[in-house]
PDB file of C-alpha atoms in Angstrom:
ATOM      1  CA  GLU A   1     -46.899 258.666  72.642  1.00 58.00           C
ATOM      2  CA  THR A   2     -46.091 255.296  71.105  1.00 72.00           C
ATOM      3  CA  GLY A   3     -47.577 254.417  67.755  1.00 89.00           C
ATOM      4  CA  VAL A   4     -48.988 251.131  66.523  1.00 94.00           C
ATOM      5  CA  THR A   5     -46.453 248.314  66.470  1.00 95.00           C
ATOM      6  CA  GLN A   6     -46.837 245.029  64.623  1.00 96.00           C
ATOM      7  CA  SER A   7     -44.858 241.831  64.781  1.00 96.00           C
ATOM      8  CA  PRO A   8     -43.316 240.125  63.024  1.00 97.00           C
ATOM      9  CA  THR A   9     -42.415 242.397  60.111  1.00 96.00           C
ATOM     10  CA  HIS A  10     -41.972 239.534  57.660  1.00 96.00           C
ATOM     11  CA  LEU A  11     -43.095 235.934  57.703  1.00 96.00           C
ATOM     12  CA  ILE A  12     -42.909 232.988  55.323  1.00 98.00           C
ATOM     13  CA  LYS A  13     -45.326 230.115  55.823  1.00 98.00           C
ATOM     14  CA  THR A  14     -46.238 226.976  53.934  1.00 98.00           C
ATOM     15  CA  ARG A  15     -49.702 226.413  52.496  1.00 98.00           C
ATOM     16  CA  GLY A  16     -51.953 224.738  55.064  1.00 98.00           C
ATOM     17  CA  GLN A  17     -50.102 226.126  58.081  1.00 98.00           C
ATOM     18  CA  GLN A  18     -51.478 228.523  60.672  1.00 98.00           C
ATOM     19  CA  VAL A  19     -50.146 231.988  61.511  1.00 98.00           C
ATOM     20  CA  THR A  20     -50.609 234.527  64.307  1.00 98.00           C
ATOM     21  CA  LEU A  21     -49.881 238.205  63.770  1.00 98.00           C
ATOM     22  CA  ARG A  22     -49.677 240.648  66.641  1.00 98.00           C
ATOM     23  CA  CYS A  23     -50.494 244.306  67.083  1.00 97.00           C
ATOM     24  CA  SER A  24     -50.006 246.754  69.936  1.00 95.00           C
ATOM     25  CA  SER A  25     -52.359 249.675  69.614  1.00 90.00           C
ATOM     26  CA  GLN A  26     -51.399 253.281  70.210  1.00 88.00           C
ATOM     27  CA  SER A  27     -51.594 254.324  73.843  1.00 85.00           C
ATOM     28  CA  GLY A  28     -55.145 255.323  74.745  1.00 83.00           C
ATOM     29  CA  HIS A  29     -56.737 253.664  71.698  1.00 88.00           C
ATOM     30  CA  ASN A  30     -59.439 251.081  72.417  1.00 88.00           C
ATOM     31  CA  THR A  31     -60.374 250.088  68.859  1.00 92.00           C
ATOM     32  CA  VAL A  32     -58.247 247.907  66.614  1.00 94.00           C
ATOM     33  CA  SER A  33     -58.902 247.028  62.986  1.00 95.00           C
ATOM     34  CA  TRP A  34     -57.107 244.578  60.716  1.00 97.00           C
ATOM     35  CA  TYR A  35     -56.664 244.933  56.976  1.00 97.00           C
ATOM     36  CA  GLN A  36     -55.239 242.811  54.182  1.00 97.00           C
ATOM     37  CA  GLN A  37     -53.454 244.711  51.442  1.00 96.00           C
ATOM     38  CA  ALA A  38     -52.449 242.939  48.268  1.00 94.00           C
ATOM     39  CA  LEU A  39     -49.782 244.513  46.098  1.00 90.00           C
ATOM     40  CA  GLY A  40     -51.095 247.558  44.239  1.00 89.00           C
ATOM     41  CA  GLN A  41     -54.501 247.494  45.912  1.00 91.00           C
ATOM     42  CA  GLY A  42     -56.246 249.297  48.712  1.00 93.00           C
ATOM     43  CA  PRO A  43     -56.460 247.772  52.196  1.00 95.00           C
ATOM     44  CA  GLN A  44     -59.354 245.310  52.560  1.00 95.00           C
ATOM     45  CA  PHE A  45     -61.186 245.338  55.900  1.00 95.00           C
ATOM     46  CA  ILE A  46     -60.964 242.028  57.791  1.00 96.00           C
ATOM     47  CA  PHE A  47     -62.501 242.867  61.164  1.00 95.00           C
ATOM     48  CA  GLN A  48     -62.551 245.364  63.982  1.00 94.00           C
ATOM     49  CA  TYR A  49     -62.391 244.934  67.749  1.00 94.00           C
ATOM     50  CA  TYR A  50     -63.717 247.356  70.315  1.00 91.00           C
ATOM     51  CA  ARG A  51     -63.154 246.661  74.000  1.00 88.00           C
ATOM     52  CA  GLU A  52     -62.375 242.993  73.345  1.00 91.00           C
ATOM     53  CA  GLU A  53     -65.495 242.343  71.250  1.00 92.00           C
ATOM     54  CA  GLU A  54     -65.655 241.915  67.475  1.00 92.00           C
ATOM     55  CA  ASN A  55     -67.379 245.032  66.212  1.00 89.00           C
ATOM     56  CA  GLY A  56     -67.613 244.473  62.478  1.00 90.00           C
ATOM     57  CA  ARG A  57     -66.341 242.001  59.930  1.00 93.00           C
ATOM     58  CA  GLY A  58     -65.509 242.191  56.255  1.00 92.00           C
ATOM     59  CA  ASN A  59     -65.911 239.554  53.591  1.00 92.00           C
ATOM     60  CA  PHE A  60     -63.297 237.109  54.887  1.00 96.00           C
ATOM     61  CA  PRO A  61     -63.816 233.403  55.680  1.00 97.00           C
ATOM     62  CA  PRO A  62     -63.995 232.103  59.265  1.00 97.00           C
ATOM     63  CA  ARG A  63     -60.418 230.837  59.089  1.00 98.00           C
ATOM     64  CA  PHE A  64     -59.521 234.483  59.702  1.00 98.00           C
ATOM     65  CA  SER A  65     -60.092 235.091  63.408  1.00 97.00           C
ATOM     66  CA  GLY A  66     -58.918 237.555  65.986  1.00 96.00           C
ATOM     67  CA  LEU A  67     -58.674 238.559  69.583  1.00 96.00           C
ATOM     68  CA  GLN A  68     -58.349 241.765  71.502  1.00 95.00           C
ATOM     69  CA  PHE A  69     -56.841 241.748  74.971  1.00 94.00           C
ATOM     70  CA  PRO A  70     -57.622 243.904  78.030  1.00 92.00           C
ATOM     71  CA  ASN A  71     -54.680 246.168  77.196  1.00 90.00           C
ATOM     72  CA  TYR A  72     -56.264 246.615  73.709  1.00 90.00           C
ATOM     73  CA  SER A  73     -53.493 244.805  71.891  1.00 93.00           C
ATOM     74  CA  SER A  74     -54.732 242.357  69.298  1.00 96.00           C
ATOM     75  CA  GLU A  75     -53.965 239.204  67.366  1.00 97.00           C
ATOM     76  CA  LEU A  76     -54.958 238.073  63.896  1.00 98.00           C
ATOM     77  CA  ASN A  77     -55.000 234.312  63.358  1.00 98.00           C
ATOM     78  CA  VAL A  78     -55.238 232.693  59.961  1.00 98.00           C
ATOM     79  CA  ASN A  79     -55.733 228.931  59.688  1.00 97.00           C
ATOM     80  CA  ALA A  80     -55.215 226.653  56.688  1.00 98.00           C
ATOM     81  CA  LEU A  81     -53.132 229.219  54.826  1.00 98.00           C
ATOM     82  CA  GLU A  82     -53.651 229.545  51.093  1.00 98.00           C
ATOM     83  CA  LEU A  83     -51.331 231.043  48.495  1.00 97.00           C
ATOM     84  CA  ASP A  84     -53.759 233.964  48.037  1.00 96.00           C
ATOM     85  CA  ASP A  85     -53.286 234.909  51.693  1.00 98.00           C
ATOM     86  CA  SER A  86     -49.897 236.322  50.745  1.00 97.00           C
ATOM     87  CA  ALA A  87     -50.210 240.047  51.423  1.00 97.00           C
ATOM     88  CA  LEU A  88     -49.334 242.905  53.747  1.00 97.00           C
ATOM     89  CA  TYR A  89     -51.447 242.734  56.901  1.00 98.00           C
ATOM     90  CA  LEU A  90     -52.059 246.090  58.514  1.00 97.00           C
ATOM     91  CA  CYS A  91     -53.314 246.854  61.966  1.00 97.00           C
ATOM     92  CA  ALA A  92     -54.868 250.222  62.763  1.00 95.00           C
ATOM     93  CA  SER A  93     -56.052 251.694  66.040  1.00 93.00           C
ATOM     94  CA  SER A  94     -58.288 254.560  66.994  1.00 89.00           C
ATOM     95  CA  GLY A  95     -59.613 256.056  70.194  1.00 83.00           C
ATOM     96  CA  THR A  96     -62.934 257.316  71.442  1.00 74.00           C
ATOM     97  CA  GLY A  97     -63.492 260.853  70.287  1.00 68.00           C
ATOM     98  CA  GLU A  98     -60.529 260.756  67.959  1.00 66.00           C
ATOM     99  CA  TYR A  99     -60.598 261.004  64.232  1.00 75.00           C
ATOM    100  CA  GLY A 100     -58.753 258.818  61.787  1.00 86.00           C
ATOM    101  CA  TYR A 101     -56.855 255.601  62.213  1.00 91.00           C
ATOM    102  CA  THR A 102     -53.213 255.172  63.132  1.00 93.00           C
ATOM    103  CA  PHE A 103     -51.652 252.334  61.166  1.00 95.00           C
ATOM    104  CA  GLY A 104     -48.795 250.061  62.009  1.00 95.00           C
ATOM    105  CA  SER A 105     -46.096 249.299  59.455  1.00 94.00           C
ATOM    106  CA  GLY A 106     -47.600 245.920  58.741  1.00 96.00           C
ATOM    107  CA  THR A 107     -46.588 242.287  58.541  1.00 97.00           C
ATOM    108  CA  ARG A 108     -45.602 240.988  55.122  1.00 97.00           C
ATOM    109  CA  LEU A 109     -46.882 237.393  54.914  1.00 98.00           C
ATOM    110  CA  THR A 110     -45.700 235.133  52.133  1.00 98.00           C
ATOM    111  CA  VAL A 111     -47.355 231.737  51.701  1.00 98.00           C
ATOM    112  CA  VAL A 112     -45.417 229.229  49.612  1.00 97.00           C
TER     113      VAL A 112
ATOM    114  CA  GLN B   1     -68.919 247.970  48.501  1.00 79.00           C
ATOM    115  CA  GLN B   2     -65.717 249.941  48.172  1.00 88.00           C
ATOM    116  CA  PRO B   3     -65.643 253.558  46.954  1.00 94.00           C
ATOM    117  CA  VAL B   4     -64.443 254.413  43.464  1.00 95.00           C
ATOM    118  CA  GLN B   5     -61.488 256.737  42.944  1.00 97.00           C
ATOM    119  CA  SER B   6     -60.331 258.760  39.973  1.00 96.00           C
ATOM    120  CA  PRO B   7     -57.916 259.185  38.400  1.00 97.00           C
ATOM    121  CA  GLN B   8     -56.020 255.930  38.912  1.00 96.00           C
ATOM    122  CA  ALA B   9     -52.716 257.732  38.562  1.00 97.00           C
ATOM    123  CA  VAL B  10     -51.454 261.259  38.018  1.00 97.00           C
ATOM    124  CA  ILE B  11     -48.020 262.731  37.345  1.00 97.00           C
ATOM    125  CA  LEU B  12     -47.253 266.328  38.318  1.00 95.00           C
ATOM    126  CA  ARG B  13     -44.364 268.748  38.368  1.00 96.00           C
ATOM    127  CA  GLU B  14     -43.525 270.451  41.646  1.00 95.00           C
ATOM    128  CA  GLY B  15     -45.823 273.386  42.239  1.00 93.00           C
ATOM    129  CA  GLU B  16     -48.709 272.031  40.161  1.00 94.00           C
ATOM    130  CA  ASP B  17     -52.149 271.255  41.550  1.00 93.00           C
ATOM    131  CA  ALA B  18     -54.088 268.001  41.577  1.00 94.00           C
ATOM    132  CA  VAL B  19     -57.583 266.827  42.443  1.00 95.00           C
ATOM    133  CA  ILE B  20     -58.412 263.279  43.473  1.00 97.00           C
ATOM    134  CA  ASN B  21     -62.025 262.179  43.481  1.00 97.00           C
ATOM    135  CA  CYS B  22     -63.847 259.573  45.535  1.00 96.00           C
ATOM    136  CA  SER B  23     -67.424 258.451  45.044  1.00 94.00           C
ATOM    137  CA  SER B  24     -69.746 255.783  46.343  1.00 91.00           C
ATOM    138  CA  SER B  25     -73.010 254.184  45.275  1.00 88.00           C
ATOM    139  CA  LYS B  26     -73.987 254.024  48.949  1.00 85.00           C
ATOM    140  CA  ALA B  27     -74.498 256.752  51.530  1.00 82.00           C
ATOM    141  CA  LEU B  28     -71.286 258.234  52.865  1.00 83.00           C
ATOM    142  CA  TYR B  29     -71.367 258.772  56.616  1.00 84.00           C
ATOM    143  CA  SER B  30     -67.915 260.288  56.635  1.00 89.00           C
ATOM    144  CA  VAL B  31     -64.905 260.246  54.345  1.00 92.00           C
ATOM    145  CA  HIS B  32     -61.308 259.724  55.357  1.00 93.00           C
ATOM    146  CA  TRP B  33     -58.249 260.405  53.246  1.00 94.00           C
ATOM    147  CA  TYR B  34     -54.922 258.604  53.716  1.00 95.00           C
ATOM    148  CA  ARG B  35     -51.561 258.712  51.954  1.00 96.00           C
ATOM    149  CA  GLN B  36     -49.320 255.670  51.674  1.00 96.00           C
ATOM    150  CA  LYS B  37     -45.743 255.875  50.512  1.00 95.00           C
ATOM    151  CA  HIS B  38     -44.096 252.825  49.008  1.00 90.00           C
ATOM    152  CA  GLY B  39     -43.290 250.267  51.694  1.00 86.00           C
ATOM    153  CA  GLU B  40     -44.833 252.321  54.474  1.00 90.00           C
ATOM    154  CA  ALA B  41     -48.078 252.376  56.443  1.00 91.00           C
ATOM    155  CA  PRO B  42     -50.996 254.566  55.378  1.00 93.00           C
ATOM    156  CA  VAL B  43     -50.984 257.934  57.122  1.00 93.00           C
ATOM    157  CA  PHE B  44     -54.174 259.762  58.075  1.00 92.00           C
ATOM    158  CA  LEU B  45     -54.607 263.085  56.269  1.00 91.00           C
ATOM    159  CA  MET B  46     -58.142 264.252  56.822  1.00 89.00           C
ATOM    160  CA  ILE B  47     -61.662 263.324  57.778  1.00 89.00           C
ATOM    161  CA  LEU B  48     -64.776 264.964  56.416  1.00 89.00           C
ATOM    162  CA  LEU B  49     -67.966 264.664  58.391  1.00 84.00           C
ATOM    163  CA  LYS B  50     -71.568 265.318  57.551  1.00 79.00           C
ATOM    164  CA  GLY B  51     -72.409 268.940  58.103  1.00 73.00           C
ATOM    165  CA  GLY B  52     -69.149 270.192  56.698  1.00 72.00           C
ATOM    166  CA  GLU B  53     -66.806 269.621  59.593  1.00 69.00           C
ATOM    167  CA  GLN B  54     -63.231 268.795  58.585  1.00 71.00           C
ATOM    168  CA  LYS B  55     -60.287 267.731  60.675  1.00 67.00           C
ATOM    169  CA  GLY B  56     -56.811 267.043  59.444  1.00 67.00           C
ATOM    170  CA  HIS B  57     -53.832 268.217  57.502  1.00 66.00           C
ATOM    171  CA  GLU B  58     -53.342 271.977  57.322  1.00 63.00           C
ATOM    172  CA  LYS B  59     -51.917 272.096  53.808  1.00 71.00           C
ATOM    173  CA  ILE B  60     -54.445 269.805  52.179  1.00 82.00           C
ATOM    174  CA  SER B  61     -58.073 270.612  51.603  1.00 89.00           C
ATOM    175  CA  ALA B  62     -61.026 268.491  50.658  1.00 90.00           C
ATOM    176  CA  SER B  63     -64.709 268.698  49.949  1.00 89.00           C
ATOM    177  CA  PHE B  64     -67.589 266.399  50.784  1.00 91.00           C
ATOM    178  CA  ASN B  65     -70.878 266.437  48.884  1.00 89.00           C
ATOM    179  CA  GLU B  66     -73.228 264.270  50.920  1.00 87.00           C
ATOM    180  CA  LYS B  67     -76.051 264.357  48.375  1.00 88.00           C
ATOM    181  CA  LYS B  68     -73.823 263.297  45.489  1.00 89.00           C
ATOM    182  CA  GLN B  69     -71.963 260.828  47.727  1.00 91.00           C
ATOM    183  CA  GLN B  70     -68.659 262.272  46.571  1.00 93.00           C
ATOM    184  CA  SER B  71     -65.509 263.698  48.056  1.00 94.00           C
ATOM    185  CA  SER B  72     -62.536 265.409  46.444  1.00 94.00           C
ATOM    186  CA  LEU B  73     -59.029 265.959  47.771  1.00 94.00           C
ATOM    187  CA  TYR B  74     -57.231 269.087  46.621  1.00 92.00           C
ATOM    188  CA  LEU B  75     -53.446 269.149  46.547  1.00 91.00           C
ATOM    189  CA  THR B  76     -52.180 272.625  45.770  1.00 89.00           C
ATOM    190  CA  ALA B  77     -48.631 273.693  44.981  1.00 90.00           C
ATOM    191  CA  SER B  78     -47.547 270.073  45.188  1.00 91.00           C
ATOM    192  CA  GLN B  79     -44.217 269.164  46.753  1.00 93.00           C
ATOM    193  CA  LEU B  80     -42.013 266.140  46.131  1.00 95.00           C
ATOM    194  CA  SER B  81     -43.126 264.794  49.512  1.00 94.00           C
ATOM    195  CA  TYR B  82     -46.708 264.564  48.257  1.00 95.00           C
ATOM    196  CA  SER B  83     -45.807 261.544  46.119  1.00 96.00           C
ATOM    197  CA  GLY B  84     -47.542 258.356  47.157  1.00 97.00           C
ATOM    198  CA  THR B  85     -50.834 256.542  46.832  1.00 97.00           C
ATOM    199  CA  TYR B  86     -53.916 258.310  48.137  1.00 97.00           C
ATOM    200  CA  PHE B  87     -56.836 256.309  49.475  1.00 97.00           C
ATOM    201  CA  CYS B  88     -60.260 257.473  50.437  1.00 96.00           C
ATOM    202  CA  GLY B  89     -62.162 255.390  52.938  1.00 94.00           C
ATOM    203  CA  THR B  90     -65.549 255.344  54.540  1.00 92.00           C
ATOM    204  CA  PRO B  91     -67.403 253.341  57.207  1.00 88.00           C
ATOM    205  CA  GLU B  92     -70.243 251.182  55.924  1.00 84.00           C
ATOM    206  CA  THR B  93     -72.405 251.922  58.952  1.00 78.00           C
ATOM    207  CA  HIS B  94     -73.447 255.029  60.812  1.00 73.00           C
ATOM    208  CA  TYR B  95     -71.621 253.716  63.863  1.00 72.00           C
ATOM    209  CA  GLY B  96     -68.291 253.633  62.063  1.00 72.00           C
ATOM    210  CA  GLN B  97     -68.063 249.902  61.485  1.00 75.00           C
ATOM    211  CA  ASN B  98     -66.692 248.026  58.484  1.00 84.00           C
ATOM    212  CA  PHE B  99     -64.384 250.677  57.148  1.00 87.00           C
ATOM    213  CA  VAL B 100     -63.702 250.261  53.419  1.00 91.00           C
ATOM    214  CA  PHE B 101     -60.997 251.865  51.294  1.00 94.00           C
ATOM    215  CA  GLY B 102     -61.028 252.823  47.655  1.00 95.00           C
ATOM    216  CA  PRO B 103     -58.500 251.300  45.235  1.00 95.00           C
ATOM    217  CA  GLY B 104     -56.161 254.270  45.511  1.00 96.00           C
ATOM    218  CA  THR B 105     -54.770 257.025  43.272  1.00 97.00           C
ATOM    219  CA  ARG B 106     -51.036 256.963  42.622  1.00 97.00           C
ATOM    220  CA  LEU B 107     -49.553 260.466  42.643  1.00 97.00           C
ATOM    221  CA  SER B 108     -46.034 261.130  41.384  1.00 97.00           C
ATOM    222  CA  VAL B 109     -44.534 264.591  41.817  1.00 96.00           C
ATOM    223  CA  LEU B 110     -41.463 265.224  39.697  1.00 96.00           C
ATOM    224  CA  PRO B 111     -38.861 267.980  40.180  1.00 94.00           C
TER     225      PRO B 111
END
């Protein structure tokens, strides 16, 4: 079975720009969650999608938005980038009746 | 509100044991444990459910005290491969939504 894949692996953007990060969930998984992980900290929950609907949201501003597609892949969009958005963005998927989340390797976003 | 973990860091020699604790001021519906090695994705180790059910790694054990809202991860006879940062996590709702992680415990196993 394929795992969770994220693209791109690294990205450098300028403050004020917009960015789209992509995630392909593990085969058979219908739930995708996105996390922001700053250096030396635990992952912070951004939001979760279940069957194309947002199913929970953390304490992030509306400029963080997402989508889930019929094949359960997902996108994270961040508008008006700020320097503090620099972090590792992790995508995780899970399936009905399964336990635990499978994480992708992440996208390292640097905002300059 | 994210769980609290202790200790923040621990250094062991191969073969020694370690305990990592996780607690919350809110009700814990379930507790997950993950390990993240430097530069890699977190890897699922174990889930503890209400009622005592556990699912996960064969060589790692954990406990879950629902009343005290605490969980502990027990690493016995540690190996070099156990090095990494350990996170506990829990959903904020009964339906599994809004999953929050603790700040992590950095474990270093030395030869």
